[in-house]
Coordinates of C-alpha atoms in Angstrom, one line a residue:
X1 CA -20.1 45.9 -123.3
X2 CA -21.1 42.3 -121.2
X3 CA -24.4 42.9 -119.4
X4 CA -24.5 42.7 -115.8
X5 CA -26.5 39.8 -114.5
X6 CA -27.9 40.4 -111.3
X7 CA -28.6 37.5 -108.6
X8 CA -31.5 38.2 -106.8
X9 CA -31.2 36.2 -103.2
X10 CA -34.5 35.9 -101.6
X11 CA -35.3 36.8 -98.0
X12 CA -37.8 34.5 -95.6
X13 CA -40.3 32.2 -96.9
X14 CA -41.3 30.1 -99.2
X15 CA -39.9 31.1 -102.9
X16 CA -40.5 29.5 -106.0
X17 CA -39.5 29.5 -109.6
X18 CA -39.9 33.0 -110.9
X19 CA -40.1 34.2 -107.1
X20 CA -37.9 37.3 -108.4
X21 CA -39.7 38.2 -111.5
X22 CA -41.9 41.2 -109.7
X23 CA -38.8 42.8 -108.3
X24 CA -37.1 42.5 -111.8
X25 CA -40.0 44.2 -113.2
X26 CA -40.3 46.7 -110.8
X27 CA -36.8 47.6 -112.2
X28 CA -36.8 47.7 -115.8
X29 CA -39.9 49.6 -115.5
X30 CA -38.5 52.2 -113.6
X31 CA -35.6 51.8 -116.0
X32 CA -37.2 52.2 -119.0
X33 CA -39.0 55.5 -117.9
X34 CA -35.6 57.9 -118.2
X35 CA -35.1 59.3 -121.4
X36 CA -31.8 59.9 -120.1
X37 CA -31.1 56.2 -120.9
X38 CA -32.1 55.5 -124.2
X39 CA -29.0 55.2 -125.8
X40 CA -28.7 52.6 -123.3
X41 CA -31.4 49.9 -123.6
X42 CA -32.2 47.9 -120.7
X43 CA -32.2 44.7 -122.4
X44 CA -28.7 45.4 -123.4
X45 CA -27.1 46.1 -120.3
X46 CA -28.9 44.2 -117.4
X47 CA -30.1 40.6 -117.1
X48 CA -30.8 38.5 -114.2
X49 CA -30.5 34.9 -112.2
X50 CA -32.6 34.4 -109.3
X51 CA -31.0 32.5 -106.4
X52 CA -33.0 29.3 -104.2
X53 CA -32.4 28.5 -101.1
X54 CA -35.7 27.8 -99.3
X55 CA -36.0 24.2 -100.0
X56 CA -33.3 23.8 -97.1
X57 CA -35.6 25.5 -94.1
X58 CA -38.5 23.2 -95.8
X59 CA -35.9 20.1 -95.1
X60 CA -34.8 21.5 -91.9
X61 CA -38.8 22.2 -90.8
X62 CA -39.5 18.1 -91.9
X63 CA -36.7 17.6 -89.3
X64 CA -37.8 19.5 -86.5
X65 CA -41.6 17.3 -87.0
X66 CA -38.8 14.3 -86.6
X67 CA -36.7 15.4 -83.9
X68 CA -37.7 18.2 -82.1
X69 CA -35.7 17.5 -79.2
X70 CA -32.4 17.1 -81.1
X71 CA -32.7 20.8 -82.8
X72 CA -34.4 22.2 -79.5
X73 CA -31.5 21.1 -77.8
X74 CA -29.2 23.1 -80.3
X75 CA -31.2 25.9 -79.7
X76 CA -30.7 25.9 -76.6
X77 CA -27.1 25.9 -76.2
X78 CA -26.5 28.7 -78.9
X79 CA -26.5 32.6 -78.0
X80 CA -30.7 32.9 -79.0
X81 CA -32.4 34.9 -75.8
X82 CA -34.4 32.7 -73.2
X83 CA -37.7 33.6 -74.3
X84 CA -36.8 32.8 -77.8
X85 CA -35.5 29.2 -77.1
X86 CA -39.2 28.9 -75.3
X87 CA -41.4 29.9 -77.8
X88 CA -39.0 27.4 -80.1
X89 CA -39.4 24.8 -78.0
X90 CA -43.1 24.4 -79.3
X91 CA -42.9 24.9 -82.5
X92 CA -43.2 21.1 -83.9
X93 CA -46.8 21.1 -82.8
X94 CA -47.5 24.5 -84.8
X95 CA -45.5 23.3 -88.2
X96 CA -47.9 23.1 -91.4
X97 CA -50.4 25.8 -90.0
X98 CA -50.7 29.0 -91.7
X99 CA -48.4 30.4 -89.1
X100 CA -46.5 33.9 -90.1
X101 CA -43.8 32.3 -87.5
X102 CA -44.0 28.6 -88.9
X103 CA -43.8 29.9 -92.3
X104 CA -41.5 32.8 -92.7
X105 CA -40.1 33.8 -89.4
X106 CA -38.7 30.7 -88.1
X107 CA -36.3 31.1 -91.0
X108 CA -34.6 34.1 -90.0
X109 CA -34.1 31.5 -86.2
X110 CA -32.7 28.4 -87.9
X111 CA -30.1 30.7 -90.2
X112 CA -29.2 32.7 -87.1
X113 CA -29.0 30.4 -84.0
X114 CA -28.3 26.8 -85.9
X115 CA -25.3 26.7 -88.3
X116 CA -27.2 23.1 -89.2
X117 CA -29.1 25.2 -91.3
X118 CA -27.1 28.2 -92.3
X119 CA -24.4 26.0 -93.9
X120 CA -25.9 23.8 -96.3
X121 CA -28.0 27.6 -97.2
X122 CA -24.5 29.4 -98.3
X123 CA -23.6 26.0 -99.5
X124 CA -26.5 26.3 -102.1
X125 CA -26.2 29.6 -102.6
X126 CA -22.2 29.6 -103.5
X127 CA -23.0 26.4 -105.6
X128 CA -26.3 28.4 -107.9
X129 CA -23.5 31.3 -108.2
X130 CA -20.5 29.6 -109.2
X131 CA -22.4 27.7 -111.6
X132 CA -23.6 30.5 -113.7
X133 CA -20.2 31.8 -113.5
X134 CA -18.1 29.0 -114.9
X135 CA -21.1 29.1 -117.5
X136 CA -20.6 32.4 -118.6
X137 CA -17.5 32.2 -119.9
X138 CA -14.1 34.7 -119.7
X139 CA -14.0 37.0 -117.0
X140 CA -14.8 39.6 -119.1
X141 CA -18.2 38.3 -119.3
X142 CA -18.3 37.7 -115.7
X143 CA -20.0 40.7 -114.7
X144 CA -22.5 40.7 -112.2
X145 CA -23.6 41.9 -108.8
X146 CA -26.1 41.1 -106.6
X147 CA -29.5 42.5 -105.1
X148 CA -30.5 40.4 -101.7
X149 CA -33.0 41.5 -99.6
X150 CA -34.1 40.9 -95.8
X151 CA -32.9 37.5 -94.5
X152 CA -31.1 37.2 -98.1
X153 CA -28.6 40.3 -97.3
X154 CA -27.4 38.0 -94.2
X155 CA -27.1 34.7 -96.5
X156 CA -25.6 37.1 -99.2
X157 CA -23.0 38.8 -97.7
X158 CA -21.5 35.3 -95.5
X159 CA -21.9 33.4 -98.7
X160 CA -19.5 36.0 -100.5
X161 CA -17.5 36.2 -97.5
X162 CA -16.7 32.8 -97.7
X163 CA -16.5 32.2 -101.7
X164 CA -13.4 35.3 -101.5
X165 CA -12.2 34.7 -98.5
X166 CA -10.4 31.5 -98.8
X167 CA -13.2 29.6 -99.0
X168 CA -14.1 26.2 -97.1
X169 CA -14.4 22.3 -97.9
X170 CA -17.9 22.5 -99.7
X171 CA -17.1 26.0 -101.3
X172 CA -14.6 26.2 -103.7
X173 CA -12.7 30.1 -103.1
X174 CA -12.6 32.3 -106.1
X175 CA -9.9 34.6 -107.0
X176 CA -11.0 39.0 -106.4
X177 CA -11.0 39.3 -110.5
X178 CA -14.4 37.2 -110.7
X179 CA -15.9 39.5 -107.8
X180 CA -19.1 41.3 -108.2
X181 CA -19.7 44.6 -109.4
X182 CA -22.6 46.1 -107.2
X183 CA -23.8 44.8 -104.0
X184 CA -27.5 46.0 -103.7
X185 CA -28.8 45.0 -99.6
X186 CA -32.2 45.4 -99.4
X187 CA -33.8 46.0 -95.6
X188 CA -30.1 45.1 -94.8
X189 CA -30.3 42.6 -91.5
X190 CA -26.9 41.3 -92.3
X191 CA -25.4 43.1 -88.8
X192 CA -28.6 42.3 -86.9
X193 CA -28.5 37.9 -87.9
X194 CA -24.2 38.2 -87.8
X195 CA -22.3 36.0 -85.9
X196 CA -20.0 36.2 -83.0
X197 CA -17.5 34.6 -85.2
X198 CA -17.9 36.8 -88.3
X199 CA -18.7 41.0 -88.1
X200 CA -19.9 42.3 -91.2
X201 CA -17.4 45.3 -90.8
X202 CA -14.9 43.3 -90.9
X203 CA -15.6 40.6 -93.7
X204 CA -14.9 40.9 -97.6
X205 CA -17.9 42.4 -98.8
X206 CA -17.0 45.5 -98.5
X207 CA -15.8 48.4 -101.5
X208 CA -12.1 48.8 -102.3
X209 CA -10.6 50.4 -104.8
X210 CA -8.1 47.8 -106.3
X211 CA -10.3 45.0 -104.4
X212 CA -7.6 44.6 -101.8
X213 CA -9.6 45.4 -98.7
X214 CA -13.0 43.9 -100.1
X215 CA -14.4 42.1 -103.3
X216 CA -16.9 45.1 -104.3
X217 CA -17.0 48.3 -106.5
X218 CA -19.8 50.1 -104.8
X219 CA -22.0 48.7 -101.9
X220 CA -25.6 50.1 -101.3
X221 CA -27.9 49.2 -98.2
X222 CA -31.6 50.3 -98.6
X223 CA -33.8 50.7 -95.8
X224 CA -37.4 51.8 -95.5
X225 CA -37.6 54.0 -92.1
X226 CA -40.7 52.5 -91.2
X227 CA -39.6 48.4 -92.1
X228 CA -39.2 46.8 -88.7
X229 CA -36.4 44.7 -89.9
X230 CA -34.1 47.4 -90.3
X231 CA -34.6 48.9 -86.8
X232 CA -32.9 46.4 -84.8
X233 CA -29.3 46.5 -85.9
X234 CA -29.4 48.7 -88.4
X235 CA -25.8 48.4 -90.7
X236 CA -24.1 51.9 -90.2
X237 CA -20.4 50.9 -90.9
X238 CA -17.7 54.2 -89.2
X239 CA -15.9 56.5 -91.8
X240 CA -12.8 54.3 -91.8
X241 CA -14.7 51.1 -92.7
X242 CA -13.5 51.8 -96.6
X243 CA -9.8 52.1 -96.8
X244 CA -8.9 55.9 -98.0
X245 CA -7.9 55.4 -101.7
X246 CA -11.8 54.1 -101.5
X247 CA -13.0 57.0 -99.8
X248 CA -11.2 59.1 -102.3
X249 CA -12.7 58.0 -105.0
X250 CA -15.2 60.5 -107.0
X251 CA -17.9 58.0 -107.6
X252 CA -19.2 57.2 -103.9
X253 CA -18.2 53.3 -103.3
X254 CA -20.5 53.2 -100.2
X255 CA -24.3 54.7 -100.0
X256 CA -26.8 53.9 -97.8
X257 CA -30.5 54.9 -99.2
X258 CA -32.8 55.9 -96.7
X259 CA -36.5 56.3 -98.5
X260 CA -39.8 56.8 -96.7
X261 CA -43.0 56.7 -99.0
X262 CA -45.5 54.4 -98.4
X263 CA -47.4 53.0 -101.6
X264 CA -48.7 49.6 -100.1
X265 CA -48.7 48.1 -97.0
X266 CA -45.5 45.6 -96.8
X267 CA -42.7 48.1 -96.6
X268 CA -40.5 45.4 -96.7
X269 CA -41.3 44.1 -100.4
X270 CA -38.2 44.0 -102.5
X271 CA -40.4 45.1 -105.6
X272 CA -41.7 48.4 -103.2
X273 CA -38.3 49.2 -102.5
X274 CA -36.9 48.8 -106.0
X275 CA -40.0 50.9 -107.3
X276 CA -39.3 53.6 -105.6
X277 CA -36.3 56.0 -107.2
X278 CA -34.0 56.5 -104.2
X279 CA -33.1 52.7 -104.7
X280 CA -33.3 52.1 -108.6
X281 CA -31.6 55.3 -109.4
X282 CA -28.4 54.9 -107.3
X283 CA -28.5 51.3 -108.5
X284 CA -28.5 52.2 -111.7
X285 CA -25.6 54.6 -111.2
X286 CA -23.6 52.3 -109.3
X287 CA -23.4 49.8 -112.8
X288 CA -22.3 53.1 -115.0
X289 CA -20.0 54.2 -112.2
X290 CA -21.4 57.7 -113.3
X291 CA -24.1 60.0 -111.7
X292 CA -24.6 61.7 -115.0
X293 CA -26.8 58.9 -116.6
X294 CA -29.4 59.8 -115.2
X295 CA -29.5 63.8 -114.5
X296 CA -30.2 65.7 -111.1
X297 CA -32.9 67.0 -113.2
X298 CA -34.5 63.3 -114.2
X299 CA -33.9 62.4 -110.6
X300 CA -36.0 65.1 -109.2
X301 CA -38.7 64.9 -111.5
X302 CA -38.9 61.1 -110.7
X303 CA -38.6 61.4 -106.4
X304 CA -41.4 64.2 -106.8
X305 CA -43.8 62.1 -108.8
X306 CA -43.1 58.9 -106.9
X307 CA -44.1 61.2 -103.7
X308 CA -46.9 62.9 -104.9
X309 CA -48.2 59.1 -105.1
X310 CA -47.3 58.1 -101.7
X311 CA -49.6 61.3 -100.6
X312 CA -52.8 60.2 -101.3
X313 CA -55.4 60.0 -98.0
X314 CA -55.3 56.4 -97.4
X315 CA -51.7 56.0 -98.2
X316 CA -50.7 59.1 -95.2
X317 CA -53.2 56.8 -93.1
X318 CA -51.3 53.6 -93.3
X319 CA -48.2 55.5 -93.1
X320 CA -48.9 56.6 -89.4
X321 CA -50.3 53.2 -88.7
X322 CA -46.5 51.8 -89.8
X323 CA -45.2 54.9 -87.7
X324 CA -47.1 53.0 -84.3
X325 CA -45.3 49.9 -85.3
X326 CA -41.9 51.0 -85.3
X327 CA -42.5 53.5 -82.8
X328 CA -43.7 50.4 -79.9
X329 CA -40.7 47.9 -81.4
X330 CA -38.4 46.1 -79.2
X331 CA -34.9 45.7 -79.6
X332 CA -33.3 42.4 -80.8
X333 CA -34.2 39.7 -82.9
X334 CA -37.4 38.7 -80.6
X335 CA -38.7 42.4 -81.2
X336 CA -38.4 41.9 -85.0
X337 CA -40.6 38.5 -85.0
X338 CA -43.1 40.3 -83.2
X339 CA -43.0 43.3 -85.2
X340 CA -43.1 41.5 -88.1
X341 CA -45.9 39.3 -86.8
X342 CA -48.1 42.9 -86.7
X343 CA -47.1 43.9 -90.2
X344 CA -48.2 40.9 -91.6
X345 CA -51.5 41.4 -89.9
X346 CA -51.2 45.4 -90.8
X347 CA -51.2 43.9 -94.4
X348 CA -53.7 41.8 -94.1
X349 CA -56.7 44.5 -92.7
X350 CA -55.5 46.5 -95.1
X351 CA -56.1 44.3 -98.1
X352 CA -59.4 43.7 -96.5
X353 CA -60.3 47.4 -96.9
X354 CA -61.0 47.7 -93.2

């Protein structure tokens, strides 16, 4: 059997080499605790390939120090809200401080409002894909899926949309047989950062049976009910968005995992979602295409200790304080940046012990 390589896609901010190495972690660790897999070693079945794009928003941020006015002015004939396109129109004077908005948030703005940015980013991404694919030899060795989390599930799922769907002049189209296995969407804000021009219930990445109606064999979407970046939009496709041999089929080919313990406070941390077993388990399932790998009983066992964890004193406290959050969020993407902008500094008290 070929191992699955997973492509981790990174979400906002600045992400180095090995960026993805806590989240695969994270995994085989959860992994390697079901006895239920041992005929079945992780090292055997799963490997991984994380995906760059950053250094683009880095270029695009040298830009705006050059010509704020040019990208201001693109900002402000694209569909962003008013007070948006005002706070933007200072941001060259705030670039290189420690700034949560400089430094991570103003990434979600450029992919979302300036297609300046966001095509050279799926360019990249398309490019660090394809590569590893041509590499890997016959198809049958071309399995793989992906795992892409917060601003990443956006970059993920136009970047596939585009590689099956006929592709464009800088990215080559390849044919449904070399399409991933497993879609993994991680504080999924691929509906809330969408385009007028693309929906993401109508694209390719989707599941279909005989991948006629979309590239995929299972899709997931995790979301933590207290992460602010999945309140906006959330992605909560109707019954008929998978065709109906799909929604015959006796492995589920969509699932949405909603989880809720708190061990830390960033919520949105691809490594705290992977840890806990309402994602790793279904993702797990989703490469066997069978539930019975891992047993209801392992499951249970593994949910109850991962909660009896997330109910420690301190942990319920923060828990309530993320409850507040959510609870005051407004809609849109200006109510994410400034909920974001409070969980950063949630975070940082916390780490602080105060």
């Amino acid at each position: 059997m070929a191992k699955f390589t997973l492509f981790f896609v990174h979400g906002m901010g600045q992400h180095g080499e090995h960026w993805s190495q806590k989240a695969w972690e994270a995994f085989e660790t959860a992994y390697t605790r079901y006895d239920d897999l041992k005929d079945f070693p992780f090292e055997d079945h799963f490997d991984y390939q994380e995906v760059i794009y950053d250094h683009i928003f880095e270029q695009y941020r040298e830009r705006w120090r050059e010509d704020a006015a040019g990208l201001n002015g693109l900002m402000g004939i694209s569909d962003a809200a008013p007070a948006l396109i005002a706070r933007m129109a200072g941001i060259a004077e705030r670039l290189g401080e420690d700034d949560y908005f400089t430094t991570y948030l103003l990434d979600v703005v450029m992919y979302r409002y300036l297609s300046v940015v966001a095509h050279p980013v799926q360019v990249a991404v398309a490019e660090q894909i394809a590569t590893h694919l041509n590499a890997a030899g016959s198809a049958a060795e071309r399995k793989w899926s992906v795992v892409a989390h917060s601003l990443g599930t956006s970059v993920a799922h136009d970047t596939l949309h585009l590689m099956f769907a006929g592709g464009n002049a800088e990215i080559a189209a390849l044919p449904r047989q070399f399409a991933p296995e497993v879609g993994l969407f991680v504080a999924n804000v691929s509906r809330l950062l969408e385009r007028p021009s693309l929906s993401v219930y109508q694209s390719v990445v989707r599941p279909s049976k005989r991948r006629r109606n979309g590239i995929l064999n299972c899709y997931l979407s995790a979301r933590h009910i207290l992460d602010p970046f999945t309140r906006p939009k959330p992605f909560a496709p109707a019954f008929d968005w998978l065709d109906e041999p799909t929604q015959r089929l006796a492995f589920p080919a969509y699932q949405e995992l909603v989880i809720s313990e708190v061990l830390q406070p960033d919520v949105h941390d691809l490594a705290h979602y992977l840890a806990n077993p309402g994602v790793h388990i279904p993702l797990i399932r989703a490469h066997f295409r069978r539930r019975n790998v891992i047993s209801d009983e392992a499951e249970h066992a593994a949910r109850e200790a991962y909660r009896k964890k997330a109910l420690q004193g301190r942990l319920a406290a923060l828990r309530n304080q993320l409850g507040q959050l959510n609870d005051e969020q407004q809609p849109g993407v200006e109510g994410l940046i400034a909920s974001a902008e409070h969980l950063q500094t949630l975070a940082r008290l916390w780490e602080a012990g105060t």
